[in-house]
XYZ file of C-alpha atoms in Angstrom:
523
model
C 10.192 20.719 -20.096
C 10.513 18.732 -16.875
C 8.638 15.437 -16.928
C 6.778 13.451 -14.308
C 8.028 9.867 -14.712
C 5.378 7.269 -13.926
C 4.822 5.526 -11.680
C 5.816 8.292 -9.257
C 5.427 5.853 -6.349
C 6.710 2.481 -7.611
C 5.815 -0.685 -5.755
C 2.764 -1.261 -3.615
C 1.196 2.237 -3.310
C -2.480 1.953 -4.316
C -5.560 4.186 -4.041
C -3.804 7.581 -4.014
C -5.486 10.601 -2.459
C -3.646 13.751 -3.587
C -3.784 17.113 -1.777
C -2.126 20.510 -2.069
C -1.788 22.849 0.912
C -0.148 26.081 -0.265
C 3.176 24.986 -1.835
C 3.162 21.436 -0.475
C 1.719 18.380 -2.211
C 0.791 15.185 -0.385
C -0.327 11.727 -1.495
C -1.878 9.273 0.962
C -2.026 5.587 -0.050
C -3.603 2.383 1.251
C -1.549 0.135 3.527
C -3.998 -2.768 4.151
C -2.682 -5.138 6.884
C 0.713 -3.446 7.154
C 1.560 -1.206 10.122
C 1.882 1.783 10.619
C -1.321 2.708 8.814
C -1.506 5.000 5.747
C 1.652 6.231 4.034
C 1.796 9.951 3.265
C 4.274 11.154 0.624
C 5.381 14.764 0.162
C 6.467 16.795 -2.871
C 6.828 20.411 -3.902
C 7.222 19.854 -7.644
C 5.099 16.695 -8.252
C 8.195 15.109 -9.813
C 10.161 14.179 -6.678
C 8.314 12.408 -3.874
C 9.482 11.414 -0.407
C 7.889 9.103 2.160
C 7.016 11.683 4.804
C 4.903 10.300 7.615
C 2.394 7.743 8.880
C -0.654 9.125 10.697
C -1.868 5.846 12.243
C 0.908 4.796 14.604
C -0.996 3.647 17.695
C -3.105 0.559 18.352
C -5.822 2.882 19.677
C -6.097 4.299 16.142
C -5.691 0.997 14.290
C -5.975 -2.463 15.838
C -5.525 -5.006 13.038
C -4.788 -8.150 15.063
C -6.735 -10.893 13.286
C -7.563 -8.798 10.223
C -7.681 -10.869 7.019
C -5.146 -10.680 4.212
C -5.825 -7.518 2.191
C -8.039 -6.251 5.008
C -7.100 -3.311 7.204
C -6.623 0.109 5.610
C -8.503 0.623 2.363
C -8.470 3.844 0.331
C -7.640 6.698 2.713
C -8.749 10.233 1.840
C -6.611 13.208 2.863
C -8.071 16.727 2.921
C -7.445 20.101 4.587
C -9.885 22.689 5.908
C -10.111 25.229 8.736
C -6.415 24.824 9.538
C -6.765 21.075 10.045
C -5.719 18.017 8.095
C -8.518 15.452 7.869
C -7.830 11.781 7.157
C -10.690 9.380 6.442
C -9.921 5.670 6.309
C -11.552 2.241 6.371
C -10.441 -0.634 8.611
C -11.748 -3.780 6.888
C -12.385 -6.574 9.377
C -13.919 -9.114 6.986
C -14.140 -9.208 3.204
C -14.796 -12.774 2.007
C -18.285 -13.934 1.114
C -21.486 -11.878 1.086
C -20.585 -9.481 3.894
C -17.898 -6.873 4.321
C -17.261 -5.316 7.726
C -15.891 -1.938 6.681
C -15.526 0.470 9.594
C -14.907 4.067 8.528
C -13.057 6.529 10.758
C -11.801 10.113 10.863
C -8.599 11.448 12.437
C -7.319 15.037 12.367
C -4.057 16.907 12.938
C -2.934 20.524 12.846
C 0.415 19.389 11.421
C 0.707 16.720 8.719
C 3.437 15.039 10.797
C 1.092 14.801 13.764
C 0.206 14.178 16.421
C -2.936 12.747 14.855
C -6.061 12.463 16.971
C -7.844 9.422 18.269
C -10.309 8.128 15.657
C -13.932 9.180 15.357
C -16.137 6.320 14.151
C -18.320 7.305 11.173
C -20.152 4.338 9.616
C -19.760 0.842 8.186
C -22.107 0.965 5.186
C -19.355 0.531 2.607
C -15.758 1.343 1.804
C -13.732 4.076 0.059
C -14.977 6.984 2.183
C -13.922 10.556 1.443
C -14.725 13.956 2.933
C -15.895 16.937 0.879
C -15.602 20.443 2.320
C -18.233 22.642 0.649
C -17.686 26.378 0.302
C -20.597 27.097 2.696
C -18.613 25.465 5.509
C -20.517 22.185 5.571
C -18.702 18.862 5.365
C -20.026 15.769 3.628
C -18.933 12.137 3.737
C -19.322 9.982 0.632
C -18.676 6.253 0.416
C -19.752 3.377 -1.766
C -22.670 1.315 -0.410
C -22.168 -2.458 -0.060
C -25.357 -4.481 -0.671
C -24.927 -8.068 0.513
C -28.417 -9.279 -0.460
C -29.037 -12.003 -2.999
C -29.835 -10.817 -6.499
C -28.728 -7.210 -5.992
C -25.890 -5.087 -7.322
C -23.340 -5.327 -4.510
C -21.931 -1.937 -5.532
C -25.212 -0.222 -4.741
C -24.262 3.419 -5.238
C -22.653 6.355 -3.460
C -23.921 7.367 -0.017
C -23.820 11.041 1.020
C -24.278 12.239 4.604
C -23.348 15.409 6.447
C -20.542 15.365 9.027
C -20.954 17.618 12.061
C -17.660 18.999 13.357
C -19.359 20.112 16.593
C -21.005 16.750 17.303
C -18.127 14.697 15.849
C -20.483 12.369 14.017
C -22.542 11.949 10.859
C -25.903 13.709 11.019
C -29.028 14.063 8.908
C -30.413 11.882 6.122
C -28.363 9.397 4.127
C -28.822 9.882 0.389
C -27.817 7.555 -2.444
C -26.699 10.219 -4.915
C -25.302 8.068 -7.749
C -25.996 4.489 -8.834
C -23.037 4.389 -11.234
C -22.596 4.057 -14.978
C -22.892 0.980 -17.192
C -19.265 0.097 -16.343
C -20.445 -0.989 -12.887
C -18.516 -1.741 -9.684
C -18.848 1.925 -8.692
C -16.497 2.859 -5.834
C -13.821 5.362 -4.710
C -15.990 8.515 -4.761
C -14.390 11.971 -4.565
C -16.447 15.174 -4.755
C -15.129 18.458 -6.214
C -16.780 21.817 -6.845
C -15.749 23.769 -9.936
C -17.374 26.411 -12.111
C -20.829 26.019 -10.610
C -20.976 22.217 -10.704
C -20.421 19.424 -8.218
C -18.226 16.784 -9.845
C -18.270 13.189 -8.648
C -15.140 11.253 -9.657
C -15.479 7.505 -9.131
C -13.625 4.299 -9.939
C -15.517 1.735 -11.969
C -14.923 -1.520 -13.811
C -13.189 -3.243 -10.885
C -9.595 -2.773 -9.788
C -8.152 -5.263 -12.318
C -7.323 -4.650 -15.994
C -10.798 -3.217 -16.712
C -10.298 -0.511 -14.070
C -11.322 3.040 -14.974
C -11.965 6.537 -13.649
C -15.369 7.969 -14.497
C -16.994 11.366 -13.968
C -20.493 12.688 -13.350
C -21.702 16.187 -12.443
C -24.663 18.022 -10.990
C -25.620 21.609 -10.135
C -26.953 20.242 -6.829
C -24.889 18.345 -4.298
C -27.744 15.870 -3.970
C -28.023 15.214 -7.705
C -29.220 14.041 -10.100
C -25.727 13.486 -11.527
C -25.215 13.601 -15.276
C -22.696 11.045 -16.548
C -19.846 12.284 -18.739
C -20.791 11.171 -22.275
C -17.180 10.159 -23.021
C -16.607 8.025 -19.912
C -14.267 6.542 -18.907
C -12.070 9.622 -18.622
C -9.118 7.337 -17.752
C -8.545 3.643 -18.389
C -5.678 1.468 -19.608
C -4.934 0.231 -23.116
C -5.124 -3.518 -22.549
C -3.751 -4.206 -26.033
C -0.297 -2.929 -24.969
C 0.870 -4.494 -21.717
C 4.114 -2.483 -21.863
C 2.013 0.533 -20.896
C 0.565 1.248 -17.467
C -2.327 -1.105 -16.703
C -5.226 -1.110 -14.194
C -5.492 2.719 -14.347
C -8.300 4.054 -12.187
C -9.193 5.161 -8.655
C -8.206 8.777 -9.291
C -8.151 11.961 -7.249
C -7.593 15.543 -8.418
C -5.372 18.446 -7.426
C -5.112 22.023 -8.689
C -1.670 23.668 -8.762
C -0.827 27.178 -7.570
C -1.120 28.412 -11.176
C -4.444 26.723 -11.951
C -3.226 23.565 -13.717
C -4.963 20.292 -12.854
C -3.544 16.800 -12.314
C -4.961 13.397 -11.439
C -3.211 10.854 -9.233
C -4.361 7.283 -9.902
C -3.356 3.710 -9.289
C -1.795 1.518 -11.967
C 0.048 -1.764 -12.404
C 2.938 -3.117 -14.464
C 2.718 -6.820 -15.342
C 5.922 -8.844 -15.665
C 4.499 -12.157 -16.889
C 1.004 -13.548 -17.586
C -0.641 -10.283 -16.441
C 0.932 -10.648 -12.980
C 2.069 -7.450 -11.243
C 4.573 -8.578 -8.599
C 5.087 -5.031 -7.308
C 1.382 -4.573 -6.652
C -0.663 -1.531 -7.642
C 1.386 1.650 -7.936
C 0.690 5.397 -8.099
C 0.956 7.509 -11.255
C 0.013 11.108 -12.121
C -1.631 12.423 -15.309
C -2.149 16.002 -16.448
C -5.816 16.881 -17.003
C -7.761 19.898 -18.232
C -11.325 21.225 -18.332
C -13.107 21.527 -21.665
C -15.212 24.525 -22.706
C -18.363 22.557 -21.955
C -17.127 21.753 -18.437
C -15.864 18.169 -18.562
C -12.502 16.842 -17.447
C -10.075 15.281 -19.945
C -6.662 13.633 -19.666
C -4.024 15.260 -21.844
C -3.074 12.938 -24.703
C -6.238 10.838 -24.471
C -7.804 8.630 -21.832
C -4.933 6.133 -21.540
C -2.242 6.765 -18.887
C 1.106 8.143 -20.023
C 4.517 7.040 -18.744
C 5.859 10.599 -19.114
C 3.766 13.653 -18.276
C 4.539 17.384 -18.440
C 5.269 18.572 -14.924
C 3.869 21.841 -13.547
C 6.142 24.862 -13.794
C 7.389 24.708 -10.229
C 10.946 24.961 -8.849
C 12.670 21.575 -8.720
C 12.598 20.151 -5.219
C 14.652 16.945 -4.977
C 14.918 15.045 -1.704
C 17.764 13.238 -0.013
C 16.235 9.822 0.529
C 16.837 7.492 3.454
C 19.682 5.067 2.877
C 18.605 1.668 1.590
C 21.377 0.193 3.734
C 20.366 -0.199 7.374
C 23.073 -1.159 9.847
C 20.600 -0.998 12.750
C 22.797 1.403 14.719
C 20.040 3.975 15.149
C 17.497 3.735 17.942
C 14.545 4.481 15.646
C 13.312 2.592 12.599
C 13.751 3.881 9.064
C 10.442 5.039 7.597
C 10.327 2.305 4.949
C 10.087 -0.488 7.541
C 6.646 -1.986 8.130
C 5.319 -4.765 10.314
C 2.320 -7.045 9.899
C -0.838 -5.967 11.760
C 0.897 -4.696 14.917
C 3.200 -1.859 15.991
C 6.915 -2.139 16.713
C 7.110 -2.970 20.429
C 10.049 -4.156 22.506
C 8.373 -7.453 23.373
C 9.068 -8.737 19.859
C 11.478 -6.363 18.050
C 14.311 -4.177 19.320
C 17.142 -1.936 18.120
C 18.508 -1.482 21.647
C 18.451 -4.935 23.245
C 21.688 -5.745 21.420
C 23.116 -2.435 20.102
C 24.147 -2.573 16.443
C 21.739 -5.409 15.705
C 18.057 -5.822 15.008
C 16.701 -8.330 17.513
C 13.630 -10.319 16.448
C 11.999 -12.614 18.981
C 10.354 -15.632 17.425
C 6.612 -15.201 16.989
C 3.779 -16.972 15.261
C 4.017 -18.763 11.912
C 3.969 -17.201 8.457
C 0.309 -18.294 8.297
C -0.759 -16.225 11.299
C -3.195 -13.314 11.035
C -2.223 -12.197 14.521
C 1.316 -11.751 15.876
C 4.031 -12.447 13.365
C 7.555 -11.235 14.084
C 8.131 -9.858 10.605
C 9.629 -6.544 9.495
C 9.752 -5.759 5.793
C 9.861 -3.065 3.135
C 8.195 -2.732 -0.239
C 9.811 -4.217 -3.325
C 9.920 -1.184 -5.647
C 11.943 -2.445 -8.610
C 11.839 -5.475 -10.910
C 15.607 -5.977 -10.519
C 16.721 -5.951 -6.904
C 19.291 -7.555 -4.628
C 18.641 -7.921 -0.900
C 21.239 -9.035 1.626
C 21.441 -9.553 5.393
C 23.609 -11.219 8.037
C 22.008 -13.343 10.735
C 23.121 -14.833 14.054
C 20.714 -17.488 15.262
C 21.115 -20.682 17.308
C 17.831 -22.601 17.139
C 17.268 -25.597 19.403
C 14.290 -27.135 17.611
C 12.723 -27.331 14.174
C 9.956 -25.099 15.547
C 12.368 -22.161 15.644
C 13.180 -20.382 12.354
C 14.568 -17.018 11.221
C 15.862 -15.500 8.010
C 15.158 -13.583 4.818
C 11.637 -13.590 3.384
C 10.016 -12.451 0.137
C 6.419 -11.980 1.225
C 3.023 -11.199 -0.274
C 0.647 -12.568 2.356
C 0.045 -15.633 4.513
C -0.823 -17.686 1.404
C 2.131 -16.671 -0.782
C 5.741 -16.186 0.299
C 9.226 -17.615 -0.217
C 11.530 -17.908 2.786
C 15.279 -18.604 3.107
C 15.395 -19.666 6.736
C 17.788 -20.937 9.369
C 16.388 -23.676 11.609
C 17.406 -26.772 13.604
C 17.308 -30.378 12.446
C 17.825 -33.407 14.684
C 20.579 -34.809 12.420
C 21.908 -31.702 10.600
C 21.952 -29.373 13.598
C 21.676 -25.720 12.568
C 20.761 -25.696 8.885
C 19.546 -23.550 6.026
C 16.657 -24.284 3.690
C 13.892 -22.754 1.592
C 10.174 -22.749 2.330
C 7.707 -21.784 -0.371
C 4.032 -21.302 0.357
C 2.103 -21.051 -2.901
C -1.657 -20.482 -2.928
C -1.632 -21.540 0.723
C 0.180 -24.842 0.101
C 3.401 -25.379 2.062
C 6.530 -26.861 0.440
C 10.251 -27.233 1.187
C 12.283 -26.727 -1.985
C 15.560 -28.491 -1.113
C 15.988 -32.264 -1.103
C 18.151 -31.739 1.984
C 18.813 -28.572 3.984
C 22.388 -27.235 4.127
C 24.157 -27.790 7.450
C 25.707 -24.632 8.967
C 28.577 -24.299 11.463
C 27.231 -24.025 14.993
C 27.418 -20.630 16.663
C 28.561 -18.593 13.643
C 26.828 -15.946 11.567
C 25.601 -16.488 8.029
C 24.923 -14.035 5.220
C 21.752 -14.460 3.159
C 20.931 -12.955 -0.221
C 17.945 -12.758 -2.574
C 18.401 -11.659 -6.189
C 15.214 -10.699 -8.015
C 14.877 -10.266 -11.760
C 11.286 -9.841 -12.910
C 9.458 -13.007 -11.816
C 12.642 -14.898 -10.935
C 14.167 -15.230 -7.468
C 17.553 -16.779 -6.647
C 18.701 -17.279 -3.047
C 22.349 -17.501 -1.964
C 24.359 -17.689 1.259
C 27.879 -16.995 2.459
C 29.769 -18.085 5.561
C 32.751 -15.747 5.168
C 31.192 -12.766 3.402
C 33.318 -13.254 0.283
C 32.345 -16.590 -1.245
C 28.686 -16.942 -2.123
C 26.875 -20.198 -2.850
C 23.573 -20.311 -4.689
C 21.047 -22.386 -2.776
C 18.189 -24.066 -4.565
C 17.023 -23.494 -8.114
C 15.757 -20.233 -9.523
C 12.185 -19.744 -8.260
C 9.267 -18.319 -10.215
C 7.664 -16.151 -7.527
C 5.029 -14.519 -9.740
C 2.406 -16.047 -7.462
C 3.330 -13.152 -5.152
C 0.919 -10.830 -6.944
C -2.638 -9.541 -6.745
C -3.397 -11.416 -9.928
C -2.557 -14.999 -8.943
C -5.222 -15.840 -6.386
C -8.678 -17.401 -6.365
C -10.087 -14.392 -4.488
C -9.156 -10.795 -5.311
C -6.423 -9.228 -3.173
C -4.726 -5.886 -3.098
C -1.213 -5.539 -1.662
C 2.237 -6.214 -3.166
C 5.568 -7.924 -2.610
C 7.711 -7.103 0.420
C 11.259 -8.170 1.252
C 12.318 -8.443 4.856
C 13.309 -10.329 7.975
C 11.277 -12.596 10.195
C 11.513 -15.079 13.052
C 9.182 -17.821 14.269
C 9.148 -19.829 17.488
C 6.269 -22.249 17.541
C 7.517 -23.720 20.821
C 6.501 -20.494 22.537
C 9.969 -19.625 23.869
C 10.355 -16.436 21.741
C 13.896 -17.437 20.744
C 15.775 -14.307 19.572
C 17.560 -13.895 16.251
C 20.012 -11.082 15.523
C 20.426 -9.300 12.205
C 23.591 -7.247 11.581
C 22.349 -5.248 8.573
C 19.848 -5.143 5.737
C 20.981 -3.988 2.288
C 18.430 -3.270 -0.461
C 19.918 -2.513 -3.886
C 18.016 -1.787 -7.086
C 20.055 -3.168 -9.970
């Protein structure tokens, strides 16, 4: 029998919302501060998945300038009704301290590839919104309620309110339909109707190693909801870190033949419970018991291999991981920080055959960084590029970056030094603290190109450079970059490691750098 091999979406792909429309399966995942907003993957067999489209491609749909690290898009929900695709998403504007500014929006499209509409504002009462289409034609929004008051449970329950298609807004009373189970931290609600019951699937236990998926049901949409006596229906076996960890935040799909599956997030630690790839997406097979509860096949721990549905194999030809920048459009795997690709800072046409990056703000900026990157999706990877750059001042830098967020990244960069001239060195920012890892930067020949390489093996990173393309020199010691993970921060965060190209010009001259290619190889 064909197997689903987990994770089906390796690397940073959290909070999956799975949907079937006829013979097509889609998964939407969170993108946080990375642009474009919301990745949608496509499959026809649930074994092979392809990055298909991004619905939020315009600043009018998603303006994240100034958004905090791990803000932006949280937990999208993809659904389909009345010939329309509906996408619900949160744009998180603040998240530290007592308050969370969590603005929830709706966009629609007749075609999954767009064009997607301008957003309709819904509410800001909490995060993880999803839309339930009842069989009487009514539509209902659910989201967790955030209670900022002293001495309360911040995860205050699940809000339910009707959405009016005609009025394009939420209408009627707001009901708190579920206060959660004893696991606590109740979030990520999804409603389903099956066999006469409304089922409320939630995430509980927090999105770390205690994460879980829990179920409750009611014969009335408004409750009361009876908690599954065997909860959690899915959680990880923390005694075996070789297995998928952090399992939770699930959503359900029914196949054409009536089989059921759950997509959920998970993590794979490499060292000290640190998941450098971020939270990933896996799929489990589930079934309904005679007494009407949902169970995961093989028990409530996630499996690495799962029986696939009996559907025709549908493999994809994936985009090349080698980009020579000769096209005039960007490969789908490229993302930018907080802002769209616009010619004022990035171009494939200004110098044909090269990616031009104009120096922007520093690696610490929450606003306008000139950074383009792709997800790290394997524990053993080699990344290589060739750069042409002639900086005039130490305030101008460009090169190859391994990036988590503004507090944690490692950067092999070309810059200018008053005595060395053009030179190459390594910057590491760890827990927000800046450091330069070489005793002395390496002087480079003026006016020539340089090749840069990063080799990643689990938590270890080794940089190298070449002046002729044949002879490579390691630069600096091997670096433990496991601080580039959700799990190595004072305050919880949610993304994953990216590898990419960036340029800074703190003098304000927007000095251009030119990249000949970008080669990403999984070893």
